[in-house]
mmCIF file of C-alpha atoms in Angstrom:
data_model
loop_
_atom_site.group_PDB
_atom_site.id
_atom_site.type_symbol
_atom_site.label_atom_id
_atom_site.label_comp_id
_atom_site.label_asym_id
_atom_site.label_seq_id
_atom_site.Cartn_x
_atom_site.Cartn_y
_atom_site.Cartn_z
ATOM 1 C CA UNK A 938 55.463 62.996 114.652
ATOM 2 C CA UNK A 939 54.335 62.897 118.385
ATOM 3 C CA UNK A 940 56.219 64.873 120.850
ATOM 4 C CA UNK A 941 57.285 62.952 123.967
ATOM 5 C CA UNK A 942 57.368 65.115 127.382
ATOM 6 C CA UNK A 943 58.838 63.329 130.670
ATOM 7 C CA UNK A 944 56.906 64.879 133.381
ATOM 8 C CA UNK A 945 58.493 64.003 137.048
ATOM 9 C CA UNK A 946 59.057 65.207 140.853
ATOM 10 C CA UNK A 947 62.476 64.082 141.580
ATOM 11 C CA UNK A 948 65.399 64.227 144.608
ATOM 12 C CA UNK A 949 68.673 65.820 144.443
ATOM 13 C CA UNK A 950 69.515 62.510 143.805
ATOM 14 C CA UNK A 951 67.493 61.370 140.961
ATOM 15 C CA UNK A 952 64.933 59.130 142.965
ATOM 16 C CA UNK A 953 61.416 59.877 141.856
ATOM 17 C CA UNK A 954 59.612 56.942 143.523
ATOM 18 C CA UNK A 955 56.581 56.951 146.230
ATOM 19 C CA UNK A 956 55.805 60.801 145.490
ATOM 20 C CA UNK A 957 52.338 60.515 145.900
ATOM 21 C CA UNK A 958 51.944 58.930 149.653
ATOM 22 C CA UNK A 959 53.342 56.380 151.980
ATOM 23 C CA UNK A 960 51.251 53.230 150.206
ATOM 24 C CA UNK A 961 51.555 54.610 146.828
ATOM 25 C CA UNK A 962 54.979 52.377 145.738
ATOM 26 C CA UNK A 963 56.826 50.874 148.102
ATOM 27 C CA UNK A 964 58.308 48.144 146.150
ATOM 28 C CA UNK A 965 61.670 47.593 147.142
ATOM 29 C CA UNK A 966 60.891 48.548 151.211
ATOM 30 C CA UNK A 967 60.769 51.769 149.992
ATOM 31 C CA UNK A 968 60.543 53.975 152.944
ATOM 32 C CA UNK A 969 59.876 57.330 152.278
ATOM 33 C CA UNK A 970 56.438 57.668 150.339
ATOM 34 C CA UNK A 971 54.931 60.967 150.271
ATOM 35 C CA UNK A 972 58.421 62.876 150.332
ATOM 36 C CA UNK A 973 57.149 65.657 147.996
ATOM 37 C CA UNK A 974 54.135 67.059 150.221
ATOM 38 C CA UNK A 975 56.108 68.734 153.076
ATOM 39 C CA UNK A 976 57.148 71.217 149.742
ATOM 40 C CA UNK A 977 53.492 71.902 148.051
ATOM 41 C CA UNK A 978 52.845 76.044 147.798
ATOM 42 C CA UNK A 979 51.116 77.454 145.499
ATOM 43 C CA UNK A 980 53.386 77.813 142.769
ATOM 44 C CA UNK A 981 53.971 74.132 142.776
ATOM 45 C CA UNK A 982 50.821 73.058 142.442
ATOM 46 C CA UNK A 983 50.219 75.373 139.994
ATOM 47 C CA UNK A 984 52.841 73.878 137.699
ATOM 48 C CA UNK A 985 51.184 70.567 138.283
ATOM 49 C CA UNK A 986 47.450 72.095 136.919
ATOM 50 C CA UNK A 987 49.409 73.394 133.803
ATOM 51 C CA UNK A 988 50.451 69.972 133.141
ATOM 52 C CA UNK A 989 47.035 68.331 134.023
ATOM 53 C CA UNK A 990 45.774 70.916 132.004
ATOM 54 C CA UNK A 991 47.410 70.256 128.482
ATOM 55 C CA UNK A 992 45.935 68.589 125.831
ATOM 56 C CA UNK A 993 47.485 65.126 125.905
ATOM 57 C CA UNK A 994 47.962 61.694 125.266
ATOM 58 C CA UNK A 995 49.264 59.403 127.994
ATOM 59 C CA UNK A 996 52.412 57.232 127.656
ATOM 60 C CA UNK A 997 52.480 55.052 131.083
ATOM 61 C CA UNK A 998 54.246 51.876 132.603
ATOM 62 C CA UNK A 999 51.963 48.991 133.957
ATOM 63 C CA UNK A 1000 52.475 49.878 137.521
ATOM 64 C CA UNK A 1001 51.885 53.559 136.987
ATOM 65 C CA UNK A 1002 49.211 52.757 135.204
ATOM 66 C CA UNK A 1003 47.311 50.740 137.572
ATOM 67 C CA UNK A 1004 48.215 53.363 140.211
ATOM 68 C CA UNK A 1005 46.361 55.941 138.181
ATOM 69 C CA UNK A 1006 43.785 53.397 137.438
ATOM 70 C CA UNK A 1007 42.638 53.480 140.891
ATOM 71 C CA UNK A 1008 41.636 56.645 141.413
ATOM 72 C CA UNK A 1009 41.188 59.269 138.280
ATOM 73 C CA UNK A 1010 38.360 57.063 136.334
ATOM 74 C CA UNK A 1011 36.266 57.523 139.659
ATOM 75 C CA UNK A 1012 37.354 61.093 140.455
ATOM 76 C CA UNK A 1013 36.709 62.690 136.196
ATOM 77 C CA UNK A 1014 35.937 66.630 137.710
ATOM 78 C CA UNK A 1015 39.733 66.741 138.781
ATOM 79 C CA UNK A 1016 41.757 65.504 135.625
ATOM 80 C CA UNK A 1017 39.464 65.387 132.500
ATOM 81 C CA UNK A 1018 43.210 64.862 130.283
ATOM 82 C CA UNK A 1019 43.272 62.093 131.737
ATOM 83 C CA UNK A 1020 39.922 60.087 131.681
ATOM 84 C CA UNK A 1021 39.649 61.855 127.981
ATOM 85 C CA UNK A 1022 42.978 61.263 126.634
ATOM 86 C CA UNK A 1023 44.383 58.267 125.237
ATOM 87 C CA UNK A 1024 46.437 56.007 127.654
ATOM 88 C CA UNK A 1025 49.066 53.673 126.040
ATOM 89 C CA UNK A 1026 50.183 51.382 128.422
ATOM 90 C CA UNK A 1027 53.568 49.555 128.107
ATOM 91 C CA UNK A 1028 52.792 45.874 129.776
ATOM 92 C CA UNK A 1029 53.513 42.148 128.724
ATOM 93 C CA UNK A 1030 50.965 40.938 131.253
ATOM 94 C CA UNK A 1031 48.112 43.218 131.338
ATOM 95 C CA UNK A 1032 46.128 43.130 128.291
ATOM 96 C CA UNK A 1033 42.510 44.904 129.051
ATOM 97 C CA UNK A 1034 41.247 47.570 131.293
ATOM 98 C CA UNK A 1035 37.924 48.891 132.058
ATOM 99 C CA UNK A 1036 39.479 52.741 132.061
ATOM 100 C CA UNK A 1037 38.551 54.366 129.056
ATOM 101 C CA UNK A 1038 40.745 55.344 125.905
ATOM 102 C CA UNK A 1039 43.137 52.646 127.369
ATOM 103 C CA UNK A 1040 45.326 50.694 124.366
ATOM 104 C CA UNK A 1041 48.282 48.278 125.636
ATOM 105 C CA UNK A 1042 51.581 48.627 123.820
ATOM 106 C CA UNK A 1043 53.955 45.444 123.738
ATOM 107 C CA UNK A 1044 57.172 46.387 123.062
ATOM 108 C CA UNK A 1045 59.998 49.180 122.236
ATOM 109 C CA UNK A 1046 58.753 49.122 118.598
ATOM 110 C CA UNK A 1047 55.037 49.908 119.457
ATOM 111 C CA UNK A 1048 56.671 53.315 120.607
ATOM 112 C CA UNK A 1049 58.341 54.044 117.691
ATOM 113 C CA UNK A 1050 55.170 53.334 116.071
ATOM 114 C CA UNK A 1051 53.279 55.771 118.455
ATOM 115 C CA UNK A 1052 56.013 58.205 118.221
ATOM 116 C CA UNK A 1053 55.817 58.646 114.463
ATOM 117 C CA UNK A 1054 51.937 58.842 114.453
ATOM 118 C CA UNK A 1055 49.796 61.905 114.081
ATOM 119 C CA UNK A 1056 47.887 63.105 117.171
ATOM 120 C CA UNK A 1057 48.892 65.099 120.576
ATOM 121 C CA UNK A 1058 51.853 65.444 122.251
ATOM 122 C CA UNK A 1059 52.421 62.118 124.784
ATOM 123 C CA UNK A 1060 53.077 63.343 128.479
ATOM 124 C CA UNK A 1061 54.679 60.372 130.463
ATOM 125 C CA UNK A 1062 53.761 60.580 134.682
ATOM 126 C CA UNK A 1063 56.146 58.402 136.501
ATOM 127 C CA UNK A 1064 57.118 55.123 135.036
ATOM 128 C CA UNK A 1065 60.285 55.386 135.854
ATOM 129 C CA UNK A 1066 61.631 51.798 133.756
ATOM 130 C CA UNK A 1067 59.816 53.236 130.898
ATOM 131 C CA UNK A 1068 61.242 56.622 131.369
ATOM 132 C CA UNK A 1069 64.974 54.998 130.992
ATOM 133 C CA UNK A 1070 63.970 52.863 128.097
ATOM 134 C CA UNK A 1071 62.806 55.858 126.076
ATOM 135 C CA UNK A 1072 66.152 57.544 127.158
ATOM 136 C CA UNK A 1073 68.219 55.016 126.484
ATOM 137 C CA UNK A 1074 66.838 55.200 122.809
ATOM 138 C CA UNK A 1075 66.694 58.805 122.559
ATOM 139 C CA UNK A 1076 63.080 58.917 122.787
ATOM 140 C CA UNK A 1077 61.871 61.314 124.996
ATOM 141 C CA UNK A 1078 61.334 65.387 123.250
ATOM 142 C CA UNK A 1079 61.103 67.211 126.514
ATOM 143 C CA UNK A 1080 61.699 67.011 130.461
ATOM 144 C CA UNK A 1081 59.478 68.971 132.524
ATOM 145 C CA UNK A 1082 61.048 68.550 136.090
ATOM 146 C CA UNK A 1083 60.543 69.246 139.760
ATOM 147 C CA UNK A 1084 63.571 68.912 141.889
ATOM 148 C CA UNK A 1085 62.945 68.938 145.270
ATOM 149 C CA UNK A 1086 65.913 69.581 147.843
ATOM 150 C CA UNK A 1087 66.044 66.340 149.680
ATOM 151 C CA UNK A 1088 67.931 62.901 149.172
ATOM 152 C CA UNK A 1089 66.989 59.916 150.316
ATOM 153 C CA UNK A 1090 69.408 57.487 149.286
ATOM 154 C CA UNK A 1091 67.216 54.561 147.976
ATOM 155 C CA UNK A 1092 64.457 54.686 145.696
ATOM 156 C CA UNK A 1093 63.631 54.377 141.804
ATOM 157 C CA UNK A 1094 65.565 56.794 139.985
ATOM 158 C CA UNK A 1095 64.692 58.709 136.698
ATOM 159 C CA UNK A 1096 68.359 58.123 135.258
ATOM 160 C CA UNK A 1097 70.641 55.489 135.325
ATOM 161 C CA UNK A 1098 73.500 54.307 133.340
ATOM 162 C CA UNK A 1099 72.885 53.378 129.825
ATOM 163 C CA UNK A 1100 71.224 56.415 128.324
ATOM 164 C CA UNK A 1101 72.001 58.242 125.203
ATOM 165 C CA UNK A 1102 73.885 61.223 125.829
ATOM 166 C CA UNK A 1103 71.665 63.919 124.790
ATOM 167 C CA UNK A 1104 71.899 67.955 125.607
ATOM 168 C CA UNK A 1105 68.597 69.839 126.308
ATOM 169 C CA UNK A 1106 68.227 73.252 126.571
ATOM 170 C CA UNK A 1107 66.231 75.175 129.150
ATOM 171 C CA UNK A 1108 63.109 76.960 127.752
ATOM 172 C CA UNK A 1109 61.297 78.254 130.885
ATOM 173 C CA UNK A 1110 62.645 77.991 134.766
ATOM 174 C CA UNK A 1111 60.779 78.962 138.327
ATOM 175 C CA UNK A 1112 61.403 78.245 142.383
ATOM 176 C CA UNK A 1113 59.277 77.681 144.646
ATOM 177 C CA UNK A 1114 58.575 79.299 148.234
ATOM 178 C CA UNK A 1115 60.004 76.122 149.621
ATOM 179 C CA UNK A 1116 63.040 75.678 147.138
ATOM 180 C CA UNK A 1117 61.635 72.841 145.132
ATOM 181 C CA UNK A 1118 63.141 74.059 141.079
ATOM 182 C CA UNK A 1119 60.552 73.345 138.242
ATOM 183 C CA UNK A 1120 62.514 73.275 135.283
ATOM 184 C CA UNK A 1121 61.277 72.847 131.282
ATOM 185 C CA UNK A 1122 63.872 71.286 128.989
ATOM 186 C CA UNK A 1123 63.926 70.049 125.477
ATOM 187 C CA UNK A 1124 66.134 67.949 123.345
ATOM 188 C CA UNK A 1125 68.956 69.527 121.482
ATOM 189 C CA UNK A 1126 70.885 67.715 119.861
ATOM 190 C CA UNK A 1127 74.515 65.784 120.777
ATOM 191 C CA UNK A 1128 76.951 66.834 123.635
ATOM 192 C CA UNK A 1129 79.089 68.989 122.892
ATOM 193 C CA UNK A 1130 82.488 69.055 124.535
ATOM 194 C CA UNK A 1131 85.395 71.262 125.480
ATOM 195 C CA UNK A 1132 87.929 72.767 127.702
ATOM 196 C CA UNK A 1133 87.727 75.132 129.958
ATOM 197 C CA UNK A 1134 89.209 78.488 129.476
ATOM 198 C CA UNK A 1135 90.372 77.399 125.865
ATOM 199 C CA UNK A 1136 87.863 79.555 122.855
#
């Protein structure tokens, strides 16, 4: 059984779109590309090179993917994981690639298929429609999250309506010099509920 880890920079208000740079996504007339690099420090980035660092598989949407694509199979020195590791790729209309360790997955059941396979834990870097379709079948093992304090308003969002409602407990916390929260989460069970003040 393959452990599933969410990896994402997000707003106050959930969007996680366009972190990268202005021309990384702005589908939509997204405006605000490149929010997260007024906030890097060292401890930031640091949390980023402990992801990079893992041992991992990738799980990716198309458009993620061929964001990636781009630039890490001509730039190996900075991300081995991810020129070595395997890529899955959730598409319906790309079938090949020329990036290495790259194998297309079709549908909802290819993940279950992946998920109950032998092999590394799967880290998943943006995708955000992917993200909600593994939520919204209780897919996804761990959240490893970087708030950042800023909204913008408009954007793709890591949650939406439509998920299962899941509790997650958190296993390891830090904030940065510039108040962005990295936080490590993983799945525990149901919500529970309750009233306040009543034992």
């Amino acid at each position: 059984m393959r452990t599933i880890i969410v990896t994402a920079n997000m707003t106050l208000d959930g969007v996680m779109q366009g972190t990268g740079g202005p021309g990384e996504d702005p589908s939509g007339g997204f405006r605000y590309g490149g929010w997260t690099a007024p906030y890097a420090d060292q401890v930031s980035g640091m949390a980023v090179q402990k992801e990079m660092k893992q041992a991992a598989d990738y799980l990716l949407g198309r458009k993620t993917f061929e964001i990636l694509a781009t630039y890490w199979p001509h730039n190996p020195d900075a991300w081995p994981g991810i020129n070595n590791g395997t890529k899955y790729v959730m598409s319906r209309t790309v079938k090949k690639s020329t990036w290495k360790n790259t194998v297309f997955l079709q549908d909802l059941e290819d993940i279950k298929t992946l998920k109950t396979s032998d092999g590394r834990n799967i880290q998943v870097w943006g995708s955000s429609q992917l993200i909600q379709l593994l939520l919204e079948n209780g897919l996804v093992d761990e959240l490893h999250l970087r708030v950042f304090p800023v909204i913008l308003g408009e954007g793709k969002k890591l949650f939406k309506d439509g998920t299962i409602a899941t509790a997650f407990i958190l296993t390891e916390s830090k904030v940065t010099s510039k108040g962005v929260i990295i936080a490590y989460y993983q799945r525990a069970g149901g919500v529970r509920t309750g009233t306040i003040g009543v034992e």
